Coordinates of C-alpha atoms and ligand atoms in Angstrom, one line a residue:
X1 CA -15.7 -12.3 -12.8
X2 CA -13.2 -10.5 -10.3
X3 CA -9.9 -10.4 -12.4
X4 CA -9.0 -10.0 -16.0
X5 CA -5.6 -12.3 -15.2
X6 CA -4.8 -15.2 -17.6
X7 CA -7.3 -17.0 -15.5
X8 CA -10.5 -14.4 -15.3
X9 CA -9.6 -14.1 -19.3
X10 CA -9.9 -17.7 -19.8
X11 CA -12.9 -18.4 -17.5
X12 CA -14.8 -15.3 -19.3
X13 CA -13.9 -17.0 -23.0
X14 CA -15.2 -20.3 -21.3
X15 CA -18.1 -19.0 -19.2
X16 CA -19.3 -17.2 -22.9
X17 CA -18.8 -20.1 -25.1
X18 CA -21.2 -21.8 -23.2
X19 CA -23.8 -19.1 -23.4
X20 CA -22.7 -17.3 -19.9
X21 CA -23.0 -13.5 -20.1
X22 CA -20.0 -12.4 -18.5
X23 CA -18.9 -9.1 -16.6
X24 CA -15.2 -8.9 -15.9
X25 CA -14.0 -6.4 -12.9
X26 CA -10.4 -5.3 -12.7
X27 CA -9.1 -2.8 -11.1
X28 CA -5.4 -2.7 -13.2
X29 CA -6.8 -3.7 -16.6
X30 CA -6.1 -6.6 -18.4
X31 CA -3.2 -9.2 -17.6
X32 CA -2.0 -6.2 -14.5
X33 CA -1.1 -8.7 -12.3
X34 CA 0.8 -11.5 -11.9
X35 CA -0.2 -12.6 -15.4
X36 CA 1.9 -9.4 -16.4
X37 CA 5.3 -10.4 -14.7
X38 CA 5.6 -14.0 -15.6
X39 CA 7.3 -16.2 -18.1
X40 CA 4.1 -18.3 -20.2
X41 CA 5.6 -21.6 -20.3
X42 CA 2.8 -24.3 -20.4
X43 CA 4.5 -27.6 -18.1
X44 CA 4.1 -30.6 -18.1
X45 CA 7.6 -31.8 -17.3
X46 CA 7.6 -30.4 -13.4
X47 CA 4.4 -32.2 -12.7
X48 CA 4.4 -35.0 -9.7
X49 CA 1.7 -37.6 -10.9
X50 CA -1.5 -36.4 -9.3
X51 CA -4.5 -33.6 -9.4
X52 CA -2.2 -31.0 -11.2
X53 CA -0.5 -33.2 -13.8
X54 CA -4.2 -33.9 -14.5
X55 CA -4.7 -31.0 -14.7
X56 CA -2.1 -30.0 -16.7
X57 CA -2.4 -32.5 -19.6
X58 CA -5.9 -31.2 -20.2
X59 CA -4.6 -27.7 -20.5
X60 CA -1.8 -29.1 -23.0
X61 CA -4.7 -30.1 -25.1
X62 CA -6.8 -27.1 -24.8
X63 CA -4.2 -24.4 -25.3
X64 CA -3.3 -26.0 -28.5
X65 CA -7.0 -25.7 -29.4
X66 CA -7.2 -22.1 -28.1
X67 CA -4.2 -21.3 -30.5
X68 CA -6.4 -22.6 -33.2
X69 CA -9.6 -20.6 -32.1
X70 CA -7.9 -16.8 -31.6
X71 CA -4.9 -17.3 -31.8
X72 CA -2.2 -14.5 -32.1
X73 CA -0.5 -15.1 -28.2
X74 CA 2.9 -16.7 -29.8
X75 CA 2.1 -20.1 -28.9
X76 CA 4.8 -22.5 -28.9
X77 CA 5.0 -25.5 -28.8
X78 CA 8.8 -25.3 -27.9
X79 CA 9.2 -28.9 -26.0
X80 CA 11.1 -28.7 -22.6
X81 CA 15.0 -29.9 -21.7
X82 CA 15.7 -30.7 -17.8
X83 CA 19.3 -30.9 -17.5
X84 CA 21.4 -32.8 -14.7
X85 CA 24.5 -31.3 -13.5
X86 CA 25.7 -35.0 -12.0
X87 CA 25.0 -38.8 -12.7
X88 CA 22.9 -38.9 -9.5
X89 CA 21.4 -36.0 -10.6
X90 CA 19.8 -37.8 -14.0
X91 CA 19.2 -40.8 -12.3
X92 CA 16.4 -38.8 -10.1
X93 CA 15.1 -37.2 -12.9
X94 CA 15.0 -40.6 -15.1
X95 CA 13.3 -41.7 -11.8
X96 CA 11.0 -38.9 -11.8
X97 CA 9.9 -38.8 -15.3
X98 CA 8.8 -42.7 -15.3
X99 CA 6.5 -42.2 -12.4
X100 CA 5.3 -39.3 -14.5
X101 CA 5.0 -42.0 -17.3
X102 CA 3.1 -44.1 -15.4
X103 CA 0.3 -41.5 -15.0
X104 CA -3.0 -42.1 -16.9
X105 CA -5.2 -39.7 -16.7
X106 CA -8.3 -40.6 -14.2
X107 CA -10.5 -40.3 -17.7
X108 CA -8.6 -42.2 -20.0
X109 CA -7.8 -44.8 -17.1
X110 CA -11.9 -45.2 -16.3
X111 CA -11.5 -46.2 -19.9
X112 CA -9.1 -49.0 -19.6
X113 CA -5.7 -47.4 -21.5
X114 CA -2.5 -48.8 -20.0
X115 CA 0.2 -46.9 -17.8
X116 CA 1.4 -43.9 -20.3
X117 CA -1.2 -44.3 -23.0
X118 CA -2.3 -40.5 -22.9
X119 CA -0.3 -39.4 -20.4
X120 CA 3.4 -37.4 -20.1
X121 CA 6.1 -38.2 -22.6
X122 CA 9.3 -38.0 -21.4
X123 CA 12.6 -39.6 -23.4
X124 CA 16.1 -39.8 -22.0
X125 CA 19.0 -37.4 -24.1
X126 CA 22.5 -38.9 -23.2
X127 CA 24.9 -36.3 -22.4
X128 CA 26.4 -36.8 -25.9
X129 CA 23.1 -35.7 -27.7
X130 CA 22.2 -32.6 -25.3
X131 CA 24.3 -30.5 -28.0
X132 CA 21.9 -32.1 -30.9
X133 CA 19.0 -30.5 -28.9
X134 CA 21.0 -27.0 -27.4
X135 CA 23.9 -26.0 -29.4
X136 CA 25.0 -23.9 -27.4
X137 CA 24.7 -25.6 -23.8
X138 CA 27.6 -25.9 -21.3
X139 CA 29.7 -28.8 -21.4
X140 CA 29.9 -31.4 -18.9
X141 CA 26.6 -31.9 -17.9
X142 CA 25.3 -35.4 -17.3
X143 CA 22.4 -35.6 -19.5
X144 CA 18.6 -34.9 -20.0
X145 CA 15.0 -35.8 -20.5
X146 CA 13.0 -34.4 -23.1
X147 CA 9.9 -33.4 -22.7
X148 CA 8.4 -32.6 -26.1
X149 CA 4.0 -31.7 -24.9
X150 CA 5.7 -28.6 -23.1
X151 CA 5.0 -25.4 -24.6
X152 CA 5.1 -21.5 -24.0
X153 CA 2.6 -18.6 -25.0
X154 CA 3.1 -14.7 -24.5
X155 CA 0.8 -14.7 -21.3
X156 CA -0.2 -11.0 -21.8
X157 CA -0.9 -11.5 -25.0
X158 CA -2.9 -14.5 -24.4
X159 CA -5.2 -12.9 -21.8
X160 CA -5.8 -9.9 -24.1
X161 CA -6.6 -11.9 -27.1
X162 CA -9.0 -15.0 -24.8
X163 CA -11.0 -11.9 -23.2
X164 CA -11.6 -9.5 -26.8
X165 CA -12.5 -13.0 -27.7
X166 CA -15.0 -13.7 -25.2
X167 CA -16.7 -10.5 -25.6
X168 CA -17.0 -10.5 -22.5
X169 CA -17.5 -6.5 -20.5
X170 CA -14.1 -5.4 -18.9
X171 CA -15.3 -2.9 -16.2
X172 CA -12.0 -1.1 -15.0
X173 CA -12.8 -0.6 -10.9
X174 CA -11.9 -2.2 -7.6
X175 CA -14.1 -4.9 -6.1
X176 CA -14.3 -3.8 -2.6
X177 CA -16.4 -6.5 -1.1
X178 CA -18.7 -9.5 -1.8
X179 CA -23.1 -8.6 -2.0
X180 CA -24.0 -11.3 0.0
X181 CA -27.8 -11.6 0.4
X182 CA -28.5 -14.5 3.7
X183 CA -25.7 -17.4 2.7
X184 CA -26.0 -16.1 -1.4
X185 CA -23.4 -14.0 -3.0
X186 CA -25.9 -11.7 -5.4
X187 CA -22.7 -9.6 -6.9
X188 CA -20.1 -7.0 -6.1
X189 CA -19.4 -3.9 -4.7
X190 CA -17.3 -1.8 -6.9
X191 CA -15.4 1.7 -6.7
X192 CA -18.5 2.0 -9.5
X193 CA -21.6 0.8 -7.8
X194 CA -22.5 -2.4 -7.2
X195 CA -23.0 -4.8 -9.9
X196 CA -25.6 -8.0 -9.1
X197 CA -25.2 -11.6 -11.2
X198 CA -26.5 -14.5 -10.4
X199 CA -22.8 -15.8 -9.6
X200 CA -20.0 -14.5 -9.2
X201 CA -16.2 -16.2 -9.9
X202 CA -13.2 -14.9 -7.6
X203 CA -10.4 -14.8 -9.9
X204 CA -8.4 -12.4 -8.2
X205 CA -4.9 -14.2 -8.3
X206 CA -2.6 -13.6 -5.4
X207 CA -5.1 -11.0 -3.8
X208 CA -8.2 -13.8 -4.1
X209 CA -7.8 -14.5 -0.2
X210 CA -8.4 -11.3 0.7
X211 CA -11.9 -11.0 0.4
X212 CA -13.6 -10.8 4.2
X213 CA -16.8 -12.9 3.9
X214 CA -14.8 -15.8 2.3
X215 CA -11.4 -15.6 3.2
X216 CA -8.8 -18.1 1.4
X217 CA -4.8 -19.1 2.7
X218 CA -3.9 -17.5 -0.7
X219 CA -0.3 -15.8 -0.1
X220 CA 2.4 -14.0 -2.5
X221 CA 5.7 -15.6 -3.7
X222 CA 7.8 -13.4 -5.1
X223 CA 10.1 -14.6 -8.8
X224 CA 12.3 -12.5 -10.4
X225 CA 12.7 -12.6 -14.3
X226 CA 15.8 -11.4 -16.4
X227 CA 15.2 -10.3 -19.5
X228 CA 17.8 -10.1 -22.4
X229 CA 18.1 -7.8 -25.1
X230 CA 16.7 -9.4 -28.5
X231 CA 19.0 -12.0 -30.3
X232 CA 18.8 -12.4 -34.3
X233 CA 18.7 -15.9 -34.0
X234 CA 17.9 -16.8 -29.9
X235 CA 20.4 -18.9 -28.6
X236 CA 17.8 -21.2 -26.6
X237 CA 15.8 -23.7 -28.7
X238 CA 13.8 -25.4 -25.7
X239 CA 12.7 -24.4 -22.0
X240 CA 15.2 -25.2 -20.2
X241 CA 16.3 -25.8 -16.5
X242 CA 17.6 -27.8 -14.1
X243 CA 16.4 -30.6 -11.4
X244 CA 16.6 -27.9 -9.1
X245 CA 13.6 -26.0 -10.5
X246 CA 11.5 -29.2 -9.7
X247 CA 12.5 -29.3 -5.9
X248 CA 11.8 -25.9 -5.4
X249 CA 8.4 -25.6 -7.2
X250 CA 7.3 -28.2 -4.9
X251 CA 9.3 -26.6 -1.8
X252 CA 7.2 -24.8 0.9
X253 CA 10.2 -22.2 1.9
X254 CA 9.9 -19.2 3.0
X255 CA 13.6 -18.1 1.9
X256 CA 15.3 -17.5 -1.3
X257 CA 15.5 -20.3 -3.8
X258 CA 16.8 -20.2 -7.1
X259 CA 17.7 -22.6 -9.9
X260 CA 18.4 -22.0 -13.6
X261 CA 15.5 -21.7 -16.2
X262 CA 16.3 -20.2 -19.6
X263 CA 14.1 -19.9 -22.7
X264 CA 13.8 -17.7 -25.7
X265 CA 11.0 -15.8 -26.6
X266 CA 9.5 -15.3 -30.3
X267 CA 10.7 -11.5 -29.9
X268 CA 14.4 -13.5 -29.9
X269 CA 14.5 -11.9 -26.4
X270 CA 16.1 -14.6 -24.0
X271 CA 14.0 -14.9 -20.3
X272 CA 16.1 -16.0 -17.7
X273 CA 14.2 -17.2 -13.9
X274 CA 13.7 -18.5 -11.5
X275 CA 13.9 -17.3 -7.7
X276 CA 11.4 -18.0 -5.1
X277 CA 11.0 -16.5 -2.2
X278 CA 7.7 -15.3 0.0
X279 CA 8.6 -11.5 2.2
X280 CA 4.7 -10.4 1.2
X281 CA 4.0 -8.3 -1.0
X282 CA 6.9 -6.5 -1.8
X283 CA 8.1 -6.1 -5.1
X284 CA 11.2 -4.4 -5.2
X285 CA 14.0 -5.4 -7.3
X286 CA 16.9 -7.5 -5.3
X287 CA 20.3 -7.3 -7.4
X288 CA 22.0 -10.0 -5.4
X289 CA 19.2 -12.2 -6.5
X290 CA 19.5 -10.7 -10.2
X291 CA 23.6 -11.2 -10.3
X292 CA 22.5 -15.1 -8.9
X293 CA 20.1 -15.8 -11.5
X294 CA 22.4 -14.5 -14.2
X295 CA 25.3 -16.2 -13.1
X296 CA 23.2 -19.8 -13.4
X297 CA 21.7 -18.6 -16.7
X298 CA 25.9 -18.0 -17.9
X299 CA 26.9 -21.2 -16.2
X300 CA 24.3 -23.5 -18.8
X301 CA 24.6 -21.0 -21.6
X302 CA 27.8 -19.7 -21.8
X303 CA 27.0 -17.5 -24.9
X304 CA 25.1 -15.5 -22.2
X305 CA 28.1 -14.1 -20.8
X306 CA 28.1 -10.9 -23.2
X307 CA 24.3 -10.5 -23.4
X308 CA 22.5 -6.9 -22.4
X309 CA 20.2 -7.5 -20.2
X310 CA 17.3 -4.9 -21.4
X311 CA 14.9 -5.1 -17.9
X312 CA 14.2 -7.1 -15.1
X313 CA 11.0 -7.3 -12.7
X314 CA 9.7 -9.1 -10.2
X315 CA 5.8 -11.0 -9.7
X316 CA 3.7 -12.5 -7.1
X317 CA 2.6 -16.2 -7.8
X318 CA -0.3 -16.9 -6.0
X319 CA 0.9 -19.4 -3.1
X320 CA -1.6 -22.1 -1.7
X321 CA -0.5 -24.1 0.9
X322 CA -0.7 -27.3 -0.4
X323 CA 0.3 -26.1 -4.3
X324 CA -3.1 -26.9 -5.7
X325 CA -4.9 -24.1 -7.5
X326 CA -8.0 -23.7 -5.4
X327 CA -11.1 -24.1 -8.1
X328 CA -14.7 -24.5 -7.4
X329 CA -17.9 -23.3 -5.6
X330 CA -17.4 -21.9 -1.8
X331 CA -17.8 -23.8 0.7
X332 CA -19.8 -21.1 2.7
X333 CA -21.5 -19.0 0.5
X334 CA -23.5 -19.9 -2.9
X335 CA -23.0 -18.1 -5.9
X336 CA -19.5 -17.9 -5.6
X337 CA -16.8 -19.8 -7.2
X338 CA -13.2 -19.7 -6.7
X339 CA -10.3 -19.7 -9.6
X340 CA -7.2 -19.0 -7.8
X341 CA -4.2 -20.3 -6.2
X342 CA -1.7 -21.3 -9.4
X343 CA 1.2 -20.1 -8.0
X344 CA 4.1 -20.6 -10.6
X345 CA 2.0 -22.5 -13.0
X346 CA -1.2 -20.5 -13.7
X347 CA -0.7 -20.0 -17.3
X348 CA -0.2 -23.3 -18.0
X349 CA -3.5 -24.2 -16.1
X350 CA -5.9 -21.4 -16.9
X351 CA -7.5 -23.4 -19.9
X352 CA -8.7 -26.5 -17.4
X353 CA -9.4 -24.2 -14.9
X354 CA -11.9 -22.6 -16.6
X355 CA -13.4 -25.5 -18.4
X356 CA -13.5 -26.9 -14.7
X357 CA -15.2 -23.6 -13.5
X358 CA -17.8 -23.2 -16.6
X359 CA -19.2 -26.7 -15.8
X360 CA -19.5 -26.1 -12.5
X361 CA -21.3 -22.6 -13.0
X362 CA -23.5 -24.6 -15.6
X363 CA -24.2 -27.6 -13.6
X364 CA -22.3 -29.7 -16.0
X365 CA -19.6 -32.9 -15.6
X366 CA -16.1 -31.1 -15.2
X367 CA -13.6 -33.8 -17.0
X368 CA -10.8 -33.6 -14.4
X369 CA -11.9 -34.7 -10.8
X370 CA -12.2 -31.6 -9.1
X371 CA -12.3 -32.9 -5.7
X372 CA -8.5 -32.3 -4.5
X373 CA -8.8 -28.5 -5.9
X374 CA -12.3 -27.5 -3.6
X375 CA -12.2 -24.7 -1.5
X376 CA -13.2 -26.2 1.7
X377 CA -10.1 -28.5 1.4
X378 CA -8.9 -25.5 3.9
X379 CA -11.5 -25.2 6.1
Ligands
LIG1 C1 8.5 -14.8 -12.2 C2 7.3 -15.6 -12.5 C3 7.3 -16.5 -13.5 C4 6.2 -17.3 -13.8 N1 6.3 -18.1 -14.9 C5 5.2 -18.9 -15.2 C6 5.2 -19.8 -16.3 O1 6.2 -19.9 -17.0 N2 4.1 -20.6 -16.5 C7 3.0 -20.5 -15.7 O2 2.0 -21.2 -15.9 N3 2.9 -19.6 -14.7 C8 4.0 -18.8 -14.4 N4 3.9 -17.9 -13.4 C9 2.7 -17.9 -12.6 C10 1.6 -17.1 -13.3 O3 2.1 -15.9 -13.8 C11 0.4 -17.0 -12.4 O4 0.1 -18.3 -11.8 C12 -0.8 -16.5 -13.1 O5 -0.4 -15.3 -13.8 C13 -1.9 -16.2 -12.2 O6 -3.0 -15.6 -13.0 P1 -4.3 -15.1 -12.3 O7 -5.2 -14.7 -13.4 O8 -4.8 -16.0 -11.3 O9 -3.8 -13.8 -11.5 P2 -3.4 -12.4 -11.9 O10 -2.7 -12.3 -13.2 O11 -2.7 -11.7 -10.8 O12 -4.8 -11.7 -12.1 C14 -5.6 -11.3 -11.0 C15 -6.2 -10.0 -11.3 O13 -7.1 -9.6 -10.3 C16 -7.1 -8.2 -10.2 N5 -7.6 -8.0 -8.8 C17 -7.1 -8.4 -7.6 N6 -7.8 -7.9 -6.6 C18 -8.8 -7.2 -7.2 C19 -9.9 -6.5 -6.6 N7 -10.1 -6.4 -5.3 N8 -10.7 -5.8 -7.5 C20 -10.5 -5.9 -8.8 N9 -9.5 -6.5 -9.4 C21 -8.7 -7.2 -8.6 C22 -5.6 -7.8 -10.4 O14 -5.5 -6.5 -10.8 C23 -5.2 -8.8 -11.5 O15 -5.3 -8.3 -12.7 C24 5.0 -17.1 -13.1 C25 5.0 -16.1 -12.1 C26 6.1 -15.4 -11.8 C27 6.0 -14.3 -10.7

């Protein structure tokens, strides 16, 4: 396993579980990546119907039974708010969230439920009840859907705790290249030596692409995160943000986008995102972008207005063209398997990624269609 991100972490507790030995190679430790620089929130609610929200429901279900197995990663399960500023605004996202509704499952469809039997739920809050839900929210905002499956962990946490877990070996080294025996990957080349297994599972985040004998279109987004000084009693009950948040997950910009997204944290610290914006790999810190985010944080939370802010950094979400993680076996080489590509929502998926992953390094029947996530989709 290249990569002890959320994702290596929760391929390696997979991959075990099902009788896999499992050699993990980082070269930062665990969760050094982007894994260590994001937010945790586990979405449903910013899905379009298709692959990811497939995707995405069957990491709902498995975090919750992760929680249950180890445990100890603050799992939440929070529920979401999506606030409209204007009437046409909750129109589109009433819109949205019925054709998210609609969505069954491929599995549960194969099976005959109806239109939203397993699927997303979504309810309507009427400007008048957003207060019932968020005290302390701005006035004069339209209105709301609820989304109550969405949920948030502490994503470091979470990869620390799936990998002890797995008992997987954590080897601290860089993987300089592929071994690749004829058309076979047979291991790794390491700052260590070279380590041989029978496959091996690039889960390498926003530096996956970068591997020479199997490239990948994998590139770096940049997101800023604010983060407040602890509260006594958090002022943010839900994850919440605005339509604009769904607009620009889905955008293919390169510029700065932003849009308000505010949740508290079990620490009682309040996080305060998001900004989107792809210039490489550069990680510097961008005030103007910092005073932007706060402002929108202050403008839905006014309460925010006298709150420290106590750091702020910036990640790398691992960008695919077509915002589909790429997972699955390589379309040039054998032996090698690809977990990458999340961008903004690789905590949330990690779970189904790796079930996905294990059964296809076992040979068995992955239960989300892994088709639209292969590879070769790129070649
Ligand atoms: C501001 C921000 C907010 C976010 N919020 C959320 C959120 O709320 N919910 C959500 O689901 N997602 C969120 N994300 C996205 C999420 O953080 C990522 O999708 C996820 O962390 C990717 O995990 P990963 O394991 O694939 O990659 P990483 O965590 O980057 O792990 C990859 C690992 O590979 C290692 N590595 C790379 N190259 C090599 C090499 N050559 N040799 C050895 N090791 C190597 C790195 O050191 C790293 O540890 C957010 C991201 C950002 C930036």
């Amino acid at each position: 396993m290249v990569g002890a991100g959320i994702v290596g972490a929760s391929c390696a507790y997979a991959l075990t579980r099902a009788g896999v030995r499992v050699t993990v190679v980082d070269r930062g430790g665990v969760a050094s990546g982007t894994t260590g620089a994001g937010e945790g929130n586990i979405l449903v609610s910013d899905k379009e119907p298709g692959p990811e929200l497939e995707l995405a429901l069957r990491s709902n279900d498995l975090w919750r039974n992760l929680d249950e197995e180890c445990g100890g990663f603050e799992w939440d399960p929070k529920g979401g708010l999506v606030v409209a500023e204007t009437p046409e605004v909750l129109d589109a996202l009433t819109t949205f969230a019925e054709t998210q509704r609609r969505h069954v499952p491929a599995a549960d469809a194969d099976a005959g439920a109806p239109p939203g039997a397993a699927g997303v739920v979504a309810s309507l809050v009427p400007a008048a009840d957003l207060r019932e839900f968020e005290p302390h929210l701005a006035e004069g905002l339209a209105g709301g859907i609820h989304y109550p499956q969405d949920a948030q962990v502490q994503p470091m946490l979470a990869a620390a705790r799936l990998l002890r877990a797995s008992g997987a070996r954590l080897v601290r080294t860089a993987v300089e290249r592929f071994l690749v025996s004829g058309d076979h990957v047979t291991g790794v080349r390491t700052g260590q030596g070279d380590l041989y297994a029978d496959a091996v599972v690039n889960a390498a985040g926003t530096w996956a692409g970068s591997f020479p004998q199997a490239p990948l279109p994998i590139r770096p987004r940049k997101g800023f995160i604010l983060v407040t000084q602890p509260f006594a009693v958090p002022p943010v009950r839900h994850k919440v943000y605005t339509a604009a948040y769904v607009t620009n997950v889905a955008s293919d910009a390169e510029g700065l986008e932003t849009s308000g997204v505010i949740e508290s944290t079990q620490a009682g610290t309040v996080l305060i995102g998001a900004s989107r914006q792809r210039v490489g790999y550069d990680t510097a810190i961008d005030y103007t972008v910092l005073a932007k985010l706060a402002k929108q944080a202050v403008g839905l939370f006014p309460v925010l207005r006298t709150a420290q802010v106590m750091r702020a950094y910036a990640g790398l979400r691992p960008y695919s063209p077509d915002h589909l993680p790429v997972i699955g076996p390589d379309h040039r080489l054998g032996g090698l398997f690809h977990a990458c590509g999340h961008e903004g929502a690789g905590i949330g998926l990690a779970p189904a990624t790796a079930e996905m992953v294990t059964a296809q390094v076992t040979g068995g029947r992955p239960p989300v269609d892994p088709a639209p996530f292969a590879p070769g989709r790129f070649a």
